[in-house]
XYZ file of C-alpha atoms in Angstrom:
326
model
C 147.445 264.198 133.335
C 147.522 261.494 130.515
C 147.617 262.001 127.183
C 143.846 261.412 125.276
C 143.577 261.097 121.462
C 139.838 262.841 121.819
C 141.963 265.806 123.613
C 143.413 266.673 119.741
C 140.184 266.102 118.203
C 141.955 262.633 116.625
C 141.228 258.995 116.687
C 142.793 255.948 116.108
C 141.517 255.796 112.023
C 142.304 259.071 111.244
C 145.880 260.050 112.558
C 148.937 261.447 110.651
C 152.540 262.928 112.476
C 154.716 265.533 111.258
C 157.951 265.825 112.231
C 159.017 269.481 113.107
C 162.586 270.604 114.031
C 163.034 273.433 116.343
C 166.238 274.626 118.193
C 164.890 274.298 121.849
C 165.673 271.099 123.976
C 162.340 269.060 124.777
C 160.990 269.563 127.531
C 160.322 266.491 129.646
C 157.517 267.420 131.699
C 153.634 266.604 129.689
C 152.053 269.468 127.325
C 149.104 271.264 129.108
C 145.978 271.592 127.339
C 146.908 275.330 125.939
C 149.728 273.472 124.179
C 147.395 270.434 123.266
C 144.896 273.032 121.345
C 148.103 274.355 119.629
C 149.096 270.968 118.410
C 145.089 269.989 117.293
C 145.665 273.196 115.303
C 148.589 272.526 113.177
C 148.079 268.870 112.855
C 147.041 267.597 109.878
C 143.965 265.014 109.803
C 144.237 262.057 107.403
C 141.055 260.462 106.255
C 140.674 256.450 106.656
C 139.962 256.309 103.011
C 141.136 253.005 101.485
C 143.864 252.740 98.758
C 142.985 251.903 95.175
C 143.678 248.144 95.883
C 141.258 248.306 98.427
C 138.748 249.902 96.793
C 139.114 247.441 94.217
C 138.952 244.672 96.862
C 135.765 246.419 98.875
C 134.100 246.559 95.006
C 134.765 242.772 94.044
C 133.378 241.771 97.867
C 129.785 243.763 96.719
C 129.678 242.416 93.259
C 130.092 239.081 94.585
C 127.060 239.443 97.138
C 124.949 241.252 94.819
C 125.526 239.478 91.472
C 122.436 237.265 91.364
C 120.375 240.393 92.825
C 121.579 242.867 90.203
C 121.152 240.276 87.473
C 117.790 239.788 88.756
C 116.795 243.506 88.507
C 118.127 244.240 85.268
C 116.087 241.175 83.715
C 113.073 242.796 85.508
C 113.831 246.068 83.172
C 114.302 244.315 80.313
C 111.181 241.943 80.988
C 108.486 243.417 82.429
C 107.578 247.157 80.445
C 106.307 248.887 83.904
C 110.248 249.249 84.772
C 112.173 250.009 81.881
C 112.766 253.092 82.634
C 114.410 251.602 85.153
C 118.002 251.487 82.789
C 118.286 255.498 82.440
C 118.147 255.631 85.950
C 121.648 254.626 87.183
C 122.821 256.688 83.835
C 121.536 259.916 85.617
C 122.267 259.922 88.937
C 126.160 258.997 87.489
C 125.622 262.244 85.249
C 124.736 264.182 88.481
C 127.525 262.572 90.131
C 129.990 263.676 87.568
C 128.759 267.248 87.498
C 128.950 267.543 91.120
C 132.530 266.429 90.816
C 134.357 269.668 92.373
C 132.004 269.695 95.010
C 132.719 266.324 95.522
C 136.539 266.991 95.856
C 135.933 269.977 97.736
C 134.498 268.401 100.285
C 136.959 267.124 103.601
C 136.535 263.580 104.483
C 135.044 262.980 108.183
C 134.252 259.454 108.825
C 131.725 258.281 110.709
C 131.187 255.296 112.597
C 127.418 255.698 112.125
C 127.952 254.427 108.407
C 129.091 250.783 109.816
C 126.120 250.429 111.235
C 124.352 251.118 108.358
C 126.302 249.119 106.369
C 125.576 245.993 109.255
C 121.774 246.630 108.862
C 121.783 246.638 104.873
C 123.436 243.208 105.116
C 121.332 242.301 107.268
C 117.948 243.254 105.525
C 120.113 241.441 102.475
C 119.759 237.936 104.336
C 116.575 238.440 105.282
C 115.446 239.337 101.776
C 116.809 236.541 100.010
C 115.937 233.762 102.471
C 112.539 235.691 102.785
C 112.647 235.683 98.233
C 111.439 239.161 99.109
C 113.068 240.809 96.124
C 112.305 244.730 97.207
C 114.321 244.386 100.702
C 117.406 242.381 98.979
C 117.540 245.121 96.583
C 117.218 248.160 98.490
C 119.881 247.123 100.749
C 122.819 247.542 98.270
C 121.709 251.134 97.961
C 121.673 251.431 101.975
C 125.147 249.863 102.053
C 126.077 252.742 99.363
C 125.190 255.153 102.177
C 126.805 253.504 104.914
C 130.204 253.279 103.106
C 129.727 256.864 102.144
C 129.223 258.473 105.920
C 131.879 255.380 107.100
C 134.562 256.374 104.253
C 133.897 260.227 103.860
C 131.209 260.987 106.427
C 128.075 263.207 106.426
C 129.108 266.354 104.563
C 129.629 264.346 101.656
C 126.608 262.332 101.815
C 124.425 265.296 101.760
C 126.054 266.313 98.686
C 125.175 262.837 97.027
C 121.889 262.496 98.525
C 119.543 263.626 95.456
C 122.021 261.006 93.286
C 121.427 258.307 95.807
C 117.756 258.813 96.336
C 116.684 259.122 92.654
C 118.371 255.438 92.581
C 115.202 253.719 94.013
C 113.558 254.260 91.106
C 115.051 251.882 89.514
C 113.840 249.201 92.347
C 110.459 247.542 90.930
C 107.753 248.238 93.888
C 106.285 244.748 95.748
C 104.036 243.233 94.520
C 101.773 243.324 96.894
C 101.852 247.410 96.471
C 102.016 247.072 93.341
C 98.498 245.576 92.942
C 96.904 248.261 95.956
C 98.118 250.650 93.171
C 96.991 248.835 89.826
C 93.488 248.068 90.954
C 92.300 251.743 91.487
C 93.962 253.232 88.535
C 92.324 250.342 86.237
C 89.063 251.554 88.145
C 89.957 255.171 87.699
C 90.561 255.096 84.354
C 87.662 253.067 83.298
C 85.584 255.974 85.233
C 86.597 258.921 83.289
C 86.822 257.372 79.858
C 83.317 256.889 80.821
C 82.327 260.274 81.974
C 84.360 261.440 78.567
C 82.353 258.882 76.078
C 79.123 259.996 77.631
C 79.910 263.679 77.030
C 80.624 263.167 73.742
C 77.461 261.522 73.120
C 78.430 257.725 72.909
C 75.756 254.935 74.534
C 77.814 253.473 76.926
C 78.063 251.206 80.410
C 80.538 250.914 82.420
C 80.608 247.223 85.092
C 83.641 247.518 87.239
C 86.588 247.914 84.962
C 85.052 247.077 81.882
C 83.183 249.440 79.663
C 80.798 248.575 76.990
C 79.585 249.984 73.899
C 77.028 249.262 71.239
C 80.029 247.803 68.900
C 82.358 246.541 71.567
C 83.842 246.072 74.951
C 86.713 247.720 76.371
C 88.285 246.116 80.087
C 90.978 248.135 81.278
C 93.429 245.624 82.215
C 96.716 246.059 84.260
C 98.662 247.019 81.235
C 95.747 249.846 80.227
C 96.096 251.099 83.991
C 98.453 253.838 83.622
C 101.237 252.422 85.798
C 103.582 252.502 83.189
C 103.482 255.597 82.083
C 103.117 256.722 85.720
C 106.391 255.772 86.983
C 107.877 256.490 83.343
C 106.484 260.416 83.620
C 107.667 260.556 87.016
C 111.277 259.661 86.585
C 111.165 262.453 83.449
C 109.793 264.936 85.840
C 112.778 264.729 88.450
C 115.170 264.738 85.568
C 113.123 267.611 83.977
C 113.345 269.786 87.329
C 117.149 268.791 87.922
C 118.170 270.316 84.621
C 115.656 272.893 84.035
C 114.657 274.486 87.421
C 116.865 275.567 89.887
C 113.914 276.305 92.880
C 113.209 273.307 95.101
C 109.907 273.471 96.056
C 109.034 274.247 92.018
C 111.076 270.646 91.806
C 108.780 269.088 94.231
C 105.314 270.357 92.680
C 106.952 269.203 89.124
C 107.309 265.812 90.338
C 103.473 265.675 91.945
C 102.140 266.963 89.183
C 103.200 263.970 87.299
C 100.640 261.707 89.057
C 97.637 263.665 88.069
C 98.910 264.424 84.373
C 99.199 260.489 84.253
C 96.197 259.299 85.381
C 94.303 261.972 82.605
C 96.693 261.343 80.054
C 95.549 257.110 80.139
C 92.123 258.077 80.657
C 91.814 260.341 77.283
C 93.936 257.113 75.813
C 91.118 254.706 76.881
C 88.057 257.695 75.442
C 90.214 257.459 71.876
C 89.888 253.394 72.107
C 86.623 253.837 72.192
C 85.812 256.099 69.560
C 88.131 254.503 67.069
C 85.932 251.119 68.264
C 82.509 252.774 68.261
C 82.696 255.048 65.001
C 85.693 253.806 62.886
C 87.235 249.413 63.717
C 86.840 247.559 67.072
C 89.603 244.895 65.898
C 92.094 248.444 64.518
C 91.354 250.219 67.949
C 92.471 247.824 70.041
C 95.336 246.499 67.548
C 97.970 248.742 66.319
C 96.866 252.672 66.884
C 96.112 251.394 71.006
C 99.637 250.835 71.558
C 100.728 253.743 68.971
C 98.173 255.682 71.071
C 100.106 255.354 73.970
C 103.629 256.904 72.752
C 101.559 259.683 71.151
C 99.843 260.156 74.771
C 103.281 259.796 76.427
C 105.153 262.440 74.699
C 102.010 264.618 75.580
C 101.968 264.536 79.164
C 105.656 265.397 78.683
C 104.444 268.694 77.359
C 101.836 269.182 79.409
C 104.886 268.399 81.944
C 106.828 270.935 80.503
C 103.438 273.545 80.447
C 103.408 273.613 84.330
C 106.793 273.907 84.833
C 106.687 276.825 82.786
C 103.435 277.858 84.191
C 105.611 277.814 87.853
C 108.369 279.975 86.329
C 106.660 282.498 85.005
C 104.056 282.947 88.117
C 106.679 283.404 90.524
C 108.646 285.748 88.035
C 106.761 288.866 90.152
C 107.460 287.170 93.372
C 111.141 287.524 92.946
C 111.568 290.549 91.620
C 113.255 293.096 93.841
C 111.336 295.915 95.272
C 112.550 299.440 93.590
């Protein structure tokens, strides 16, 4: 019978001999598998983690590939408003990181081989996103080559433990274009709509063509910027964070995140019914100057707390639910 690596549960990346003394001769004939299992058991496995140099050479190798990509994505946070959020994204998933740290080091390094081929297909969709200029697939893949060096280096256990870190990343990845728009066009629409049905309840002559609504002392045309996007994908990233730190329930986590959409789209449409009133009854030039944008941050900060209202709403509804029979 010949001796097998896979027989000890070890492979060729991941071995590590001690020597033991003991006071009886070897033996030359070949350990059965009784003593085989008895060996697997006291033998320490050693990870295939890479020293610091290493590390430091694996990290210079992915800055190099990704430095124009990275530098594009950061001038997309900095340039276009519907992604600047997109900065205090990488700041959180490191804070997550760094309170998960004990798990972290708790956990025992099992490589996989899995992560190289992850780590193949993210370069891959790399070169096909930058000779394709598709910016959304060259991006992406560094954070799919994070994954694949995670299960290759440390394996799945840890990955699972950095998954919600990882995940809340693509956030910070500006959405195609070409979605972008399918999403832009019926929010303009929607918007328009109920500051519409609002001005009419409240009395104001009004007519609404498309995505442009007009009253006896002006016009208002939602535009891409008056969508909502904006503060859509702003209040969603603060309504992950918000369930992260202040709920501990999953599924309450989930329902705080989709109830972001919904508080969004109302919050711009009430934004667009004050535009009009301050037009109709006060300035056209003032309501679409200074108090619009002001308008916004005011609107902002309350679909926050209304944010906060149905979180709170969750915990105290399901207060009953988990109490413990007497």
């Amino acid at each position: 019978m010949g001796f097998d690596f896979n027989d000890v549960g070890l492979t060729p990346r991941a071995i590590c001999v001690t020597e033991t003394t003991s006071s009886t001769h070897m033996d030359s004939r070949l350990p059965d598998s009784a003593e085989l299992q008895e060996v697997a058991k006291t033998t320490p496995l050693c990870s295939a983690t890479p020293t610091t140099f290493q590390w430091g050479l694996l990290l210079a190798l992915t800055a190099t590939i990704y430095f124009r990509t990275t530098g594009g994505l950061v001038r997309s946070w900095w340039q276009d408003p519907n992604f600047s959020h997109g900065f205090l994204v990488p700041l959180f998933s490191g804070f997550v990181l760094w309170r998960r740290k004990r798990e972290l080091s708790a956990a025992v390094p099992n490589p996989s081989n899995f992560g190289l081929v992850l780590i193949a297909g993210a370069l891959l969709q790399f070169i096909l996103g930058t000779l394709g200029a598709e910016l959304f697939l060259a991006r992406t893949s560094m954070l799919f080559l994070i994954a694949g060096a995670v299960i290759y280096f440390f394996g799945w256990q840890t990955f699972r433990r950095v998954l919600f870190p990882w995940a809340v990343l693509f956030l910070m990845i500006p959405i195609p274009a070409i979605i972008f728009n399918q999403i832009v066009l019926p929010l303009q629409f929607l918007a328009s709509r109920l500051a519409t049905d609002l001005l009419g309840v409240l009395a104001v002559p009004v007519l609404r063509e498309g995505n442009v609504i007009r009253l006896p002392s002006m016009s208002l045309e939602v535009v891409e910027a008056c969508s909502g996007i904006r503060s859509l994908t702003s209040l969603l990233t603060f309504a992950i964070a918000h369930g992260y730190f202040f709920d501990t329930r999953v599924w309450r986590r989930i329902a705080l995140a989709c109830a972001a959409v919904p508080i969004a789209v109302i919050a711009n449409g009430l934004r667009v019914t004050g535009t009009g009133l301050l037009g109709q009854y006060w300035d056209p030039d003032k309501a679409q100057g200074f108090f619009h944008e002001f308008s916004g941050l005011v609107i902002f900060f309350c679909s926050m707390g209304m944010l906060y209202l149905v979180q709170l709403g969750m915990t105290l509804s399901s207060k009953p639910l988990e109490r413990k029979p007497r």
